[in-house]
XYZ file of C-alpha atoms in Angstrom:
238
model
C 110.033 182.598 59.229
C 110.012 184.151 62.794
C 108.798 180.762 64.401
C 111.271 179.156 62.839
C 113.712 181.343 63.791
C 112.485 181.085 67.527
C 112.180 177.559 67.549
C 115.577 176.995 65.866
C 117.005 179.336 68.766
C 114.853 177.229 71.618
C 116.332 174.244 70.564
C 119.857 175.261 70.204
C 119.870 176.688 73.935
C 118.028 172.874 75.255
C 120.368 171.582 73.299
C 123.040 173.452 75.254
C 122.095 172.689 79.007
C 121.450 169.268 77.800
C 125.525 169.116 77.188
C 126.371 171.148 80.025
C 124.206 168.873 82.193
C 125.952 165.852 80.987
C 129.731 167.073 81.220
C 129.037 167.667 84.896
C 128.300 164.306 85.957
C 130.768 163.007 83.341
C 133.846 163.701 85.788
C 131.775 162.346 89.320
C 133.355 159.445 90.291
C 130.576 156.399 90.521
C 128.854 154.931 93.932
C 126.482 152.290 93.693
C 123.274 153.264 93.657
C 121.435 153.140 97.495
C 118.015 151.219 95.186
C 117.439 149.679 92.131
C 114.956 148.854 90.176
C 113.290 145.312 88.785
C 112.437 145.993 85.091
C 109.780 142.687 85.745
C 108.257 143.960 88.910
C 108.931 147.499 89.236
C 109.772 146.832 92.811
C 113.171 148.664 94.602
C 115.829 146.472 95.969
C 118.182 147.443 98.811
C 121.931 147.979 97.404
C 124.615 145.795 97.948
C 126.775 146.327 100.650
C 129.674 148.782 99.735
C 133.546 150.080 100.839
C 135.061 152.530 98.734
C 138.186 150.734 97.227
C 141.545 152.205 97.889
C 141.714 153.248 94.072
C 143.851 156.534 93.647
C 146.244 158.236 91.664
C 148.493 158.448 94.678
C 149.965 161.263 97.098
C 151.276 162.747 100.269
C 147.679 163.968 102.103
C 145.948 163.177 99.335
C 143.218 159.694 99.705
C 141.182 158.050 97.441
C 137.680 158.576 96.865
C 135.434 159.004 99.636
C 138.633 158.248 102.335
C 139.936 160.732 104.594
C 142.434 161.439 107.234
C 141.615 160.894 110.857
C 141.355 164.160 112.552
C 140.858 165.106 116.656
C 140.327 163.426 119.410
C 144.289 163.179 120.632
C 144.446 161.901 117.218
C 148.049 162.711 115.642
C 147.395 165.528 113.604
C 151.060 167.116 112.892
C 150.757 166.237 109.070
C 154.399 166.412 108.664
C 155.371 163.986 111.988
C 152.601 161.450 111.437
C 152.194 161.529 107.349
C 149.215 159.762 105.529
C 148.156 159.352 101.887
C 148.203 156.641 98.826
C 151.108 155.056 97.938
C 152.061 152.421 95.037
C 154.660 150.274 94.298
C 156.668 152.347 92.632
C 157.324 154.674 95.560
C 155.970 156.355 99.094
C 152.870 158.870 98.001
C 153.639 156.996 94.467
C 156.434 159.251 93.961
C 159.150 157.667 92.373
C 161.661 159.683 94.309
C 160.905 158.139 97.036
C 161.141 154.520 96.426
C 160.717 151.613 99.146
C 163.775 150.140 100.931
C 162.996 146.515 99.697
C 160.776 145.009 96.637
C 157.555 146.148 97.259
C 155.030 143.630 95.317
C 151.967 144.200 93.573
C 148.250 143.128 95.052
C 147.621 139.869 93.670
C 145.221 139.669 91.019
C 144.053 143.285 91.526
C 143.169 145.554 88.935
C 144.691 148.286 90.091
C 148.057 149.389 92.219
C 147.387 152.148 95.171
C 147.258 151.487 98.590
C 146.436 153.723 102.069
C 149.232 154.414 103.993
C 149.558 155.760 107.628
C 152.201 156.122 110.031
C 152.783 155.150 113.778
C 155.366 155.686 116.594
C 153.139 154.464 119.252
C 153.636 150.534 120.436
C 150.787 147.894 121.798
C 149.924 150.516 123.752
C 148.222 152.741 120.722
C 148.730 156.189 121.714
C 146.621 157.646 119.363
C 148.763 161.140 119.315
C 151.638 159.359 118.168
C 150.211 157.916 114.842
C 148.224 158.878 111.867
C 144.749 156.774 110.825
C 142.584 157.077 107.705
C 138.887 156.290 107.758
C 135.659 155.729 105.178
C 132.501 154.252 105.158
C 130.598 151.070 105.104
C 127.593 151.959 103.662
C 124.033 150.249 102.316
C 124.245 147.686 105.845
C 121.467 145.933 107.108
C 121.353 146.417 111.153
C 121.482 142.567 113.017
C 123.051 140.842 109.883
C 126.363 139.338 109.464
C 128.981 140.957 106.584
C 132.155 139.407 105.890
C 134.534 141.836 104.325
C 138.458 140.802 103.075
C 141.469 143.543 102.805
C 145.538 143.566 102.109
C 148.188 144.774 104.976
C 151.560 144.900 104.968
C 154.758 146.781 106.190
C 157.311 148.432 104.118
C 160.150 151.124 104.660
C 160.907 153.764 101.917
C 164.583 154.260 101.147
C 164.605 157.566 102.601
C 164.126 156.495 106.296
C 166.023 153.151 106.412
C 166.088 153.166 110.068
C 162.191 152.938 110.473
C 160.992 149.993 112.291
C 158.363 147.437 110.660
C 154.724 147.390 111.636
C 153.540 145.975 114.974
C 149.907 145.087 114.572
C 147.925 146.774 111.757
C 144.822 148.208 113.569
C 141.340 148.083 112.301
C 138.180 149.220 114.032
C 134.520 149.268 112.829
C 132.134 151.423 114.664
C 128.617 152.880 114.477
C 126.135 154.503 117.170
C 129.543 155.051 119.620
C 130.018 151.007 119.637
C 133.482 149.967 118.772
C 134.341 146.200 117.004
C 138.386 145.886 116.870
C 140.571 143.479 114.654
C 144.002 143.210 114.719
C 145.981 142.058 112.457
C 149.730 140.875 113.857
C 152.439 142.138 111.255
C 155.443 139.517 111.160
C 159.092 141.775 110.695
C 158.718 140.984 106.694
C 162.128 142.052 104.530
C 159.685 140.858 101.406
C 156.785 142.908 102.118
C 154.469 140.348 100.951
C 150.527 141.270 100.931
C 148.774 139.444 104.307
C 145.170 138.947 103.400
C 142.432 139.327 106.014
C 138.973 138.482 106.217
C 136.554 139.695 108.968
C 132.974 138.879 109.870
C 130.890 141.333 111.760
C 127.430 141.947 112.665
C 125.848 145.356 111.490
C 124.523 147.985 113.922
C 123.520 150.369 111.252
C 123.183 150.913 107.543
C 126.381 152.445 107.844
C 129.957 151.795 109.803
C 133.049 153.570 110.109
C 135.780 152.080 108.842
C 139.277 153.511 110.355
C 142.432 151.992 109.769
C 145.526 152.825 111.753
C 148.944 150.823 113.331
C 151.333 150.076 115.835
C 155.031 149.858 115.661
C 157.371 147.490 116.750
C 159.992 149.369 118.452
C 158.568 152.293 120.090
C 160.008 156.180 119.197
C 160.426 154.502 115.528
C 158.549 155.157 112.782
C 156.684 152.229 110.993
C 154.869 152.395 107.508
C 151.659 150.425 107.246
C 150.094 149.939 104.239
C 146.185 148.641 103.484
C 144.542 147.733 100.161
C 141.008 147.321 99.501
C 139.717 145.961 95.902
C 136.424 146.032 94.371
C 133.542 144.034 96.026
C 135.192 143.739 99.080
C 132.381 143.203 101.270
C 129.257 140.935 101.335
C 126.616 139.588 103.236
C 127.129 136.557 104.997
């Protein structure tokens, strides 16, 4: 009756870490696996290439997954002066009390609505104290091949700062091992916001690449809102 007893109690408490195991990883938010396996040959495969998509439930400061503010190096860092977070749609930081200035459409044939957005006072000349950048992480790369990767911009004013200018040029630099690749995107002066969809090709120099996304204004001293989206499968190899 004792073992039984024991046993009972044994199972009850694997029983227990077995749940408490499994609520923990419940609320991590997937990556793609770095290998997989081939049920026919048992052999690994390298992962797919992979950008964390700009998939959020919004806010001032506050990025999606695996994203983060650009900090240092004469970077602006006055939080308040040069603001950065997710926005949607519906509003600046997806806070419908502070809506945009003009209809601000949905991603096309996107599952979801957030985007990154930064802020800028600097002109051509980037001054990268007077403007705020967001950054992640190319990861599972193959050094020496080519990756094409595609991405949203646009430039939109919230109704609370009327006066801010459009976007200049939407900024986008890839870098790894101190080497630098720059795109630019031009950003027309756009009362409909529309979307402007961009695909890049570049060649790897690591398994993984930084990712930083930042912008220009048009009329220097004014503020200008630039917005980028990034969906699922976003990047491949050529």
């Amino acid at each position: 009756m004792k073992l039984v007893q024991k046993m009972s109690v044994g199972l009850s408490l694997a029983c227990a870490v077995m749940l408490t195991s499994c609520s923990k990883e419940d609320v991590q938010t997937p990556e793609p696996q770095a290998v997989s396996v081939n049920p026919s040959s048992n052999l690994k495969t390298a992962a797919l290439p992979w950008i964390a998509p700009t998939k959020s439930y919004g806010g001032f400061n506050t990025f999606p997954y695996l994203w983060e503010r650009v900090t240092g190096g004469g970077e602006g860092s006055n939080t308040a002066t040069y603001p950065a977070g997710t926005s949607t749609s519906m509003g600046l930081w997806a806070n419908k009390a502070f809506p945009w200035l003009e209809y601000f459409p949905m991603v096309p044939a996107q599952p979801w609505n957030s985007f990154v957005t930064v802020t800028s006072t600097t002109d051509y000349k980037w001054e990268k104290a007077d403007m705020s950048q967001a950054k992640t992480t190319i990861k599972y790369l193959k050094p020496g091949y080519t990756y094409v990767m595609e991405f949203y911009v646009t430039s939109a004013r919230p109704k609370a700062n009327a006066s801010a200018a459009y976007v200049g040029n939407a900024l986008v630099t890839l870098s790894a091992k101190g080497t630098n690749q720059f795109f630019d995107t031009y950003m027309l002066a756009n009362p409909q916001n529309n979307w402007i969809k961009r695909t890049i090709e570049f060649v790897a120099n690591d398994t993984e690449m930084t990712f930083t996304f930042g912008a220009t204004s048009s009329q220097k001293g004014k503020k200008a809102y630039a917005h980028l989206f990034i969906g699922q499968n976003a990047i491949w190899q050529k």
